[in-house]
Amino acid sequence: MSLKAGILSARSYLTILIGFLIGFAIVLWVERQMPARVETTDGIVLSKSFPPLPQSRDLTFDEAVWARIAWQYFVNNSQANGLVNAEADKPWLSLWSTGSYLLATIAAYQLQIIPAAEFDDRITSALDSLGELPLQAEGLPAAFYHADTLQPVVSPDQSGGSAIDMGRLLMPLQILLWRYPQHAVEVNQLLAKWRLAALLQSSGPQGASLPLNRWVIRTDDPRGSYGYRLYAGSVLRLINAAAGLAVTQPPDGLKMVEIDGYAVPDEGLRTPWGKQPSLVSMPYLLGGLEQGFDARSGEIAWRLMQILQQRTGMPEDKDTINTDYAEQAPDFASALPGSQPLPLQDQNARASDRLTARALTSTRSAFAWYALFRNKWSEALRQQMLPMIEPGKGWKAGFNADGSVNPAIDADTNAMVLESLSYIAHGQLLCLGCLAPAADSPQQGATPE
């Protein structure tokens, strides 16, 4: 057989081989473009450049107005049952968004936007409604509910609950127990209805006589990254005696990625194309606003800020590393009353659109960066968000990757604006000694006249 005939007869095998080699070359090229990943057991300590934390000060007139704009979202989207929509004019909520609402209410009270009577009424109504939520088989709330009927939302993306979201909700409940004892009985009655221990499961002995429990995080939990575990773990570790061991045991080790000379946790954002490098800032910012930084969370937030500052004004190929990602809620179009299911092609397209539709420069993070690290960069970033004001409705989400405005108005954004402004005036929300004795007495925080 001639060489030409041999090649023709083997052309199908050659095609497969060439395709494999091309695919392998592409994989190698992509991997070389990614930042180097390392796994470390070393602790994260404060760098010498870590700045002094800013002192509390009175809000300016503009800041007082901005706080009231944020609170207007919750006025507009309050349900008769005492809870609030997660998105403007869309009657659904989650444990996470409900935690945001309770924290926003606490911040609004501290800033004297609402009087004591309204604060107590809103907190009592919300706690009562939370106590009426239908529970899952394990005795815990579901992840999502209809805001008006309080019935669980059936979602193919996430049918169960979320330990991370529960941690978000437990944060304001802990603040209420410590700072507002008039609601302590209501909080304790609510917690007694939930089997919080079901968030933990035994994994057997870990090479020692002490049995170590591990924190249950479903593999598809949208907030299962290191940053969110660190944020929620500070509250979830108080569930019972074993919880502290469970929540402080990283399931896969701490993986770091080096970007622009700074080693930060590799959050590994899941996408339809696999995991892409991503830096999630929100859990570290929330931790600073609500609990105050520890050395680990503070240093990580500081490194993230250094990366952001270096990349400001340098857009070329810098958006391949996402620094302001917030997980999208599942699409509830087919579950909300009166809505029609999306065509299959639209459902498939939605997953790939999430990356380009996200707000890479968000209103909430701009306010938080300024509150926690006040410098010229964070001040300019916050000023850049002023076009996000929607009069009479609240603050919009921020800017998309292409520079267009993300018009979404939601509870998380407006709650974080209020938390940031409260931090400026009073410090962290969960504090034993940095807040005024009562919101009824004169406090820091300007009020418009």
Coordinates of C-alpha atoms in Angstrom, one line a residue:
M1 CA 0.0 0.0 0.0
S2 CA 1.3 3.4 -0.9
L3 CA 1.9 6.1 1.7
K4 CA -0.9 8.2 0.2
A5 CA -3.3 5.3 0.4
G6 CA -2.3 4.6 3.9
I7 CA -2.9 8.2 5.0
L8 CA -6.3 8.2 3.3
S9 CA -7.3 5.0 5.1
A10 CA -6.2 6.4 8.4
R11 CA -7.6 9.9 8.0
S12 CA -10.3 9.5 10.6
Y13 CA -7.8 8.5 13.2
L14 CA -5.5 11.3 12.2
T15 CA -8.4 13.8 12.5
I16 CA -9.0 12.6 16.1
L17 CA -5.4 12.8 17.0
I18 CA -4.9 16.3 15.5
G19 CA -8.1 17.4 17.3
F20 CA -6.8 16.0 20.6
L21 CA -3.4 17.8 20.1
I22 CA -5.1 21.1 19.3
G23 CA -7.4 20.8 22.4
F24 CA -4.4 19.9 24.6
A25 CA -2.5 22.9 23.3
I26 CA -5.5 25.2 24.1
V27 CA -5.7 23.9 27.6
L28 CA -2.0 24.5 28.2
W29 CA -2.3 28.0 26.8
V30 CA -5.3 28.8 29.0
E31 CA -3.6 27.4 32.1
R32 CA -0.6 29.6 31.4
Q33 CA -2.8 32.7 31.3
M34 CA -4.2 31.9 34.7
P35 CA -2.6 33.2 37.9
A36 CA -0.4 30.6 39.7
R37 CA -2.3 28.7 42.4
V38 CA -0.8 27.4 45.6
E39 CA -2.1 25.6 48.6
T40 CA -0.9 26.8 52.0
T41 CA -1.4 26.0 55.7
D42 CA 0.4 29.2 56.8
G43 CA -1.6 31.8 58.7
I44 CA -2.6 35.1 57.2
V45 CA -1.2 38.0 59.2
L46 CA -1.5 41.7 58.9
S47 CA 1.1 43.3 56.6
K48 CA 3.2 46.2 57.7
S49 CA 1.3 48.4 55.2
F50 CA -2.1 47.7 56.8
P51 CA -3.6 51.2 57.5
P52 CA -5.1 52.4 60.8
L53 CA -8.8 51.9 60.9
P54 CA -10.8 55.1 60.4
Q55 CA -12.3 56.9 63.4
S56 CA -16.1 57.3 63.6
R57 CA -17.4 60.7 62.6
D58 CA -20.7 62.4 62.0
L59 CA -22.3 61.8 58.6
T60 CA -22.2 64.7 56.2
F61 CA -25.5 66.1 54.9
D62 CA -25.1 64.2 51.6
E63 CA -24.4 61.0 53.5
A64 CA -27.5 61.4 55.6
V65 CA -29.6 61.9 52.4
W66 CA -27.9 58.8 50.8
A67 CA -28.9 56.7 53.9
R68 CA -32.6 57.8 53.5
I69 CA -32.5 56.9 49.8
A70 CA -31.3 53.4 50.7
W71 CA -34.0 53.0 53.4
Q72 CA -36.7 54.0 50.9
Y73 CA -36.2 50.7 49.2
F74 CA -37.3 48.8 52.3
V75 CA -40.3 51.2 52.7
N76 CA -41.4 50.5 49.1
N77 CA -40.9 46.7 49.2
S78 CA -42.3 45.8 52.6
Q79 CA -44.9 43.1 52.7
A80 CA -48.0 43.1 55.0
N81 CA -46.4 40.1 56.8
G82 CA -43.5 42.2 57.9
L83 CA -40.8 40.9 55.5
V84 CA -39.3 42.6 52.4
N85 CA -38.8 41.6 48.8
A86 CA -35.3 40.6 47.8
E87 CA -35.7 42.6 44.6
A88 CA -37.7 45.7 43.9
D89 CA -41.4 44.8 43.0
K90 CA -40.6 41.1 42.9
P91 CA -42.4 39.1 45.6
W92 CA -39.7 36.7 46.7
L93 CA -37.1 36.6 49.4
S94 CA -34.3 34.5 50.8
L95 CA -32.7 33.9 54.1
W96 CA -29.8 36.0 52.9
S97 CA -32.0 39.0 51.8
T98 CA -34.0 38.8 55.0
G99 CA -30.7 39.0 57.0
S100 CA -29.9 42.1 54.9
Y101 CA -33.3 43.6 55.7
L102 CA -32.9 43.1 59.5
L103 CA -29.4 44.6 59.4
A104 CA -30.7 47.5 57.3
T105 CA -33.4 48.1 59.9
I106 CA -30.8 48.1 62.7
A107 CA -28.6 50.5 60.8
A108 CA -31.6 52.8 60.0
Y109 CA -32.5 52.9 63.7
Q110 CA -28.9 53.8 64.7
L111 CA -28.8 56.5 62.1
Q112 CA -32.2 57.9 63.5
I113 CA -33.9 57.4 60.1
I114 CA -36.7 55.5 61.9
P115 CA -38.0 56.1 65.4
A116 CA -38.0 53.4 68.2
A117 CA -41.6 52.5 67.7
E118 CA -41.2 51.7 64.0
F119 CA -38.0 49.8 64.7
D120 CA -39.7 47.6 67.3
D121 CA -42.7 47.1 65.1
R122 CA -40.7 46.1 62.1
I123 CA -38.4 43.7 64.1
T124 CA -41.4 42.1 65.8
S125 CA -43.3 41.6 62.6
A126 CA -40.3 40.1 60.8
L127 CA -39.5 37.7 63.6
D128 CA -43.1 36.6 63.8
S129 CA -43.2 35.9 60.1
L130 CA -39.9 34.1 60.2
G131 CA -41.4 31.8 62.8
E132 CA -44.3 30.9 60.5
L133 CA -42.1 29.8 57.6
P134 CA -42.8 26.2 56.4
L135 CA -39.7 24.2 57.3
Q136 CA -37.8 21.4 55.4
A137 CA -37.8 17.9 56.7
E138 CA -34.6 18.5 58.7
G139 CA -36.3 21.4 60.6
L140 CA -34.6 24.3 58.8
P141 CA -36.0 27.0 56.6
A142 CA -35.7 26.7 52.8
A143 CA -33.4 29.0 50.8
F144 CA -36.2 30.9 49.0
Y145 CA -39.8 31.9 49.7
H146 CA -42.6 33.8 48.1
A147 CA -42.5 37.1 50.0
D148 CA -46.3 37.5 50.1
T149 CA -47.5 33.9 50.9
L150 CA -44.3 32.7 52.7
Q151 CA -44.5 29.5 50.8
P152 CA -41.2 27.9 49.7
V153 CA -40.1 28.7 46.1
V154 CA -39.4 25.5 44.2
S155 CA -36.2 26.1 42.2
P156 CA -34.3 23.5 40.2
D157 CA -31.1 25.4 41.0
Q158 CA -31.4 25.1 44.8
S159 CA -34.2 23.1 46.4
G160 CA -32.7 23.0 49.9
G161 CA -31.4 25.4 52.4
S162 CA -28.0 27.0 52.7
A163 CA -25.8 27.1 55.8
I164 CA -24.2 30.3 54.5
D165 CA -27.5 32.1 54.1
M166 CA -28.5 30.9 57.6
G167 CA -25.3 32.4 58.9
R168 CA -26.3 35.7 57.3
L169 CA -29.7 35.6 59.0
L170 CA -28.2 34.7 62.4
M171 CA -26.0 37.8 62.3
P172 CA -28.8 40.4 62.9
L173 CA -30.4 38.0 65.4
Q174 CA -27.2 37.9 67.4
I175 CA -27.1 41.7 67.3
L176 CA -30.7 41.9 68.5
L177 CA -29.8 39.6 71.4
W178 CA -26.9 41.7 72.5
R179 CA -28.0 45.3 71.7
Y180 CA -31.8 45.2 71.9
P181 CA -32.9 43.0 74.8
Q182 CA -36.5 43.9 74.3
H183 CA -36.5 41.5 71.4
A184 CA -34.5 38.7 73.1
V185 CA -37.5 36.6 73.9
E186 CA -38.8 36.8 70.3
V187 CA -35.4 35.8 69.0
N188 CA -35.0 32.9 71.4
Q189 CA -38.5 31.6 70.5
L190 CA -37.7 31.8 66.8
L191 CA -34.4 29.9 67.2
A192 CA -36.1 27.3 69.3
K193 CA -38.2 26.4 66.2
W194 CA -35.2 25.7 64.1
R195 CA -32.9 22.6 64.4
L196 CA -29.7 24.5 63.8
A197 CA -27.7 21.5 64.8
A198 CA -28.9 19.9 61.5
L199 CA -26.4 22.3 59.7
L200 CA -23.6 20.0 61.1
Q201 CA -22.9 16.3 60.5
S202 CA -20.4 13.9 62.0
S203 CA -17.5 12.9 59.7
G204 CA -15.9 10.5 62.2
P205 CA -12.5 10.7 64.0
Q206 CA -9.9 12.6 62.2
G207 CA -6.8 10.8 63.3
A208 CA -7.3 11.5 67.0
S209 CA -9.5 10.5 69.8
L210 CA -11.6 13.7 69.4
P211 CA -14.4 13.3 67.0
L212 CA -14.5 16.2 64.6
N213 CA -17.7 17.3 63.0
R214 CA -17.7 19.0 59.6
W215 CA -19.9 21.8 58.5
V216 CA -22.5 20.7 56.0
I217 CA -22.2 22.7 52.8
R218 CA -24.0 21.3 49.8
T219 CA -21.7 20.9 46.8
D220 CA -24.0 23.3 44.8
D221 CA -24.3 25.9 47.5
P222 CA -23.7 29.2 45.5
R223 CA -21.9 30.8 48.4
G224 CA -19.6 27.9 49.3
S225 CA -16.4 29.8 48.8
Y226 CA -13.7 30.4 51.5
G227 CA -14.7 34.1 52.0
Y228 CA -18.4 33.2 52.7
R229 CA -17.4 30.4 55.0
L230 CA -15.2 32.8 57.0
Y231 CA -18.0 35.3 57.2
A232 CA -20.8 33.0 58.2
G233 CA -18.6 30.8 60.4
S234 CA -18.2 33.4 63.0
V235 CA -21.9 33.1 63.9
L236 CA -22.5 29.4 63.0
R237 CA -19.7 28.4 65.3
L238 CA -22.0 29.4 68.2
I239 CA -24.6 26.8 67.4
N240 CA -23.3 24.2 69.9
A241 CA -20.2 22.8 71.4
A242 CA -19.0 21.0 68.2
A243 CA -19.8 23.8 65.8
G244 CA -16.6 25.7 66.5
L245 CA -14.6 22.7 65.3
A246 CA -16.8 22.2 62.3
V247 CA -16.9 25.6 60.8
T248 CA -13.2 26.4 61.3
Q249 CA -12.1 23.3 59.4
P250 CA -11.6 24.2 55.7
P251 CA -13.0 21.3 53.6
D252 CA -10.3 21.4 50.9
G253 CA -7.5 23.5 52.4
L254 CA -6.9 27.2 51.8
K255 CA -5.9 27.7 48.2
M256 CA -4.2 31.0 47.3
V257 CA -3.8 32.7 44.0
E258 CA -1.2 35.4 43.3
I259 CA -2.4 38.4 41.4
D260 CA -0.4 41.6 40.9
G261 CA 2.0 40.5 43.6
Y262 CA -0.6 39.8 46.3
A263 CA -1.6 36.3 47.5
V264 CA -5.3 36.1 48.1
P265 CA -7.8 33.2 48.5
D266 CA -8.8 31.6 45.2
E267 CA -12.5 31.7 45.4
G268 CA -12.8 29.7 42.1
L269 CA -16.0 31.1 40.6
R270 CA -18.0 28.3 39.0
T271 CA -19.1 29.1 35.4
P272 CA -20.6 27.1 32.5
W273 CA -17.0 26.8 31.3
G274 CA -15.5 25.5 34.5
K275 CA -13.8 27.5 37.3
Q276 CA -12.3 30.8 36.5
P277 CA -10.1 32.9 38.9
S278 CA -12.2 35.2 40.9
L279 CA -11.8 37.4 43.9
V280 CA -14.9 37.7 46.1
S281 CA -14.9 40.9 48.1
M282 CA -18.4 41.1 49.6
P283 CA -18.0 38.6 52.6
Y284 CA -14.8 40.3 53.8
L285 CA -16.5 43.7 53.5
L286 CA -19.6 42.5 55.3
G287 CA -17.5 41.0 58.1
G288 CA -15.7 44.3 58.6
L289 CA -18.9 46.3 58.7
E290 CA -20.8 44.0 61.0
Q291 CA -18.3 42.3 63.2
G292 CA -15.1 44.2 62.7
F293 CA -12.0 42.8 61.1
D294 CA -9.8 40.1 62.6
A295 CA -6.3 39.8 61.4
R296 CA -7.2 37.3 58.7
S297 CA -10.2 39.0 57.2
G298 CA -8.7 42.4 57.5
E299 CA -5.5 41.4 55.7
I300 CA -7.4 39.7 52.9
A301 CA -9.6 42.7 52.4
W302 CA -6.6 45.0 52.3
R303 CA -4.8 42.8 49.7
L304 CA -8.0 42.8 47.6
M305 CA -8.1 46.6 47.8
Q306 CA -4.5 46.9 46.7
I307 CA -5.3 44.8 43.6
L308 CA -8.3 47.0 42.8
Q309 CA -6.4 50.2 43.3
Q310 CA -3.6 49.0 41.0
R311 CA -6.1 48.0 38.3
T312 CA -8.0 51.3 38.4
G313 CA -7.6 53.0 35.0
M314 CA -6.0 50.0 33.4
P315 CA -8.9 48.2 31.8
E316 CA -7.0 46.2 29.2
D317 CA -7.4 42.5 29.8
K318 CA -7.8 43.2 33.5
D319 CA -11.5 42.2 33.7
T320 CA -10.4 38.5 33.4
I321 CA -10.1 38.5 37.2
N322 CA -13.4 39.3 38.7
T323 CA -13.1 41.3 41.9
D324 CA -16.7 42.2 42.8
Y325 CA -18.8 39.1 42.1
A326 CA -22.0 38.4 43.9
E327 CA -23.9 35.2 43.3
Q328 CA -27.0 35.5 41.3
A329 CA -30.3 34.2 42.7
P330 CA -32.0 31.5 40.7
D331 CA -34.4 32.6 38.0
F332 CA -37.9 32.6 39.6
A333 CA -39.8 33.6 36.5
S334 CA -41.6 30.3 36.3
A335 CA -42.4 30.1 40.0
L336 CA -43.8 33.6 40.7
P337 CA -47.6 34.0 40.5
G338 CA -48.8 34.9 37.0
S339 CA -45.5 34.3 35.3
Q340 CA -44.9 32.0 32.3
P341 CA -42.0 29.6 32.0
L342 CA -39.0 30.8 29.9
P343 CA -38.4 29.0 26.6
L344 CA -35.7 26.3 26.9
Q345 CA -33.3 28.3 24.8
D346 CA -33.7 31.3 27.0
Q347 CA -33.1 29.2 30.1
N348 CA -29.9 27.9 28.7
A349 CA -28.8 31.3 27.6
R350 CA -29.3 32.8 31.1
A351 CA -26.5 30.8 32.6
S352 CA -24.0 32.1 30.1
D353 CA -25.3 35.6 30.4
R354 CA -24.7 35.8 34.2
L355 CA -21.0 36.7 33.9
T356 CA -21.5 39.6 31.5
A357 CA -24.6 40.9 33.3
R358 CA -23.0 41.1 36.8
A359 CA -22.1 44.4 38.3
L360 CA -18.3 44.5 38.3
T361 CA -18.3 47.9 40.0
S362 CA -21.1 47.7 42.5
T363 CA -22.7 50.4 44.6
R364 CA -22.5 48.3 47.8
S365 CA -18.8 47.6 47.6
A366 CA -18.0 51.2 46.7
F367 CA -19.7 52.4 49.9
A368 CA -18.1 49.6 52.0
W369 CA -14.6 50.2 50.7
Y370 CA -14.9 53.9 51.7
A371 CA -16.3 53.1 55.1
L372 CA -13.6 50.6 56.0
F373 CA -10.5 52.1 54.2
R374 CA -11.0 55.8 53.6
N375 CA -8.5 57.2 51.0
K376 CA -8.7 59.1 47.8
W377 CA -9.3 56.0 45.8
S378 CA -12.3 54.8 47.8
E379 CA -13.7 58.3 48.0
A380 CA -13.5 58.6 44.2
L381 CA -15.1 55.1 43.8
R382 CA -18.0 56.1 46.0
Q383 CA -18.5 59.4 44.1
Q384 CA -18.6 57.3 40.9
M385 CA -21.7 55.6 42.2
L386 CA -23.9 58.7 42.6
P387 CA -25.6 58.1 39.2
M388 CA -26.9 54.9 40.8
I389 CA -29.5 56.9 42.8
E390 CA -33.1 56.1 41.7
P391 CA -35.2 58.8 43.3
G392 CA -38.0 57.4 45.4
K393 CA -36.8 53.8 44.9
G394 CA -33.2 53.4 46.3
W395 CA -29.8 52.6 44.9
K396 CA -29.2 50.6 41.7
A397 CA -26.7 47.8 41.7
G398 CA -23.8 49.4 39.8
F399 CA -21.9 49.2 36.5
N400 CA -21.7 46.2 34.2
A401 CA -18.5 44.9 32.6
D402 CA -19.2 47.0 29.5
G403 CA -19.7 50.2 31.5
S404 CA -23.5 50.2 31.2
V405 CA -25.6 50.6 34.3
N406 CA -27.0 47.5 36.0
P407 CA -30.5 48.8 36.8
A408 CA -31.4 46.2 39.4
I409 CA -32.5 47.6 42.8
D410 CA -32.4 45.1 45.6
A411 CA -32.3 44.6 49.3
D412 CA -28.6 43.6 49.5
T413 CA -27.3 46.7 47.8
N414 CA -29.4 49.1 49.8
A415 CA -28.7 47.3 53.1
M416 CA -25.0 47.5 52.5
V417 CA -25.2 51.2 51.8
L418 CA -27.0 51.6 55.2
E419 CA -24.5 49.4 57.0
S420 CA -21.6 51.3 55.5
L421 CA -23.0 54.7 56.5
S422 CA -23.8 53.4 60.0
Y423 CA -20.2 52.1 60.3
I424 CA -18.9 55.6 59.4
A425 CA -21.0 57.1 62.2
H426 CA -20.9 54.4 64.9
G427 CA -18.5 51.6 63.9
Q428 CA -19.3 47.9 63.5
L429 CA -22.9 46.8 64.1
L430 CA -22.0 44.0 66.5
C431 CA -20.1 45.9 69.2
L432 CA -20.1 45.9 73.0
G433 CA -18.5 49.3 73.6
C434 CA -18.5 51.5 70.4
L435 CA -22.1 52.4 70.1
A436 CA -24.2 55.0 72.0
P437 CA -26.3 53.6 74.8
A438 CA -29.6 54.1 73.0
A439 CA -30.8 55.3 69.6
D440 CA -33.3 57.6 71.3
S441 CA -30.5 59.7 72.8
P442 CA -28.4 62.2 70.7
Q443 CA -26.1 60.2 68.4
Q444 CA -23.6 60.8 65.7
G445 CA -25.1 61.1 62.3
A446 CA -26.2 64.3 60.5
T447 CA -29.9 64.7 59.7
P448 CA -31.1 66.8 56.8
E449 CA -33.1 69.9 57.7

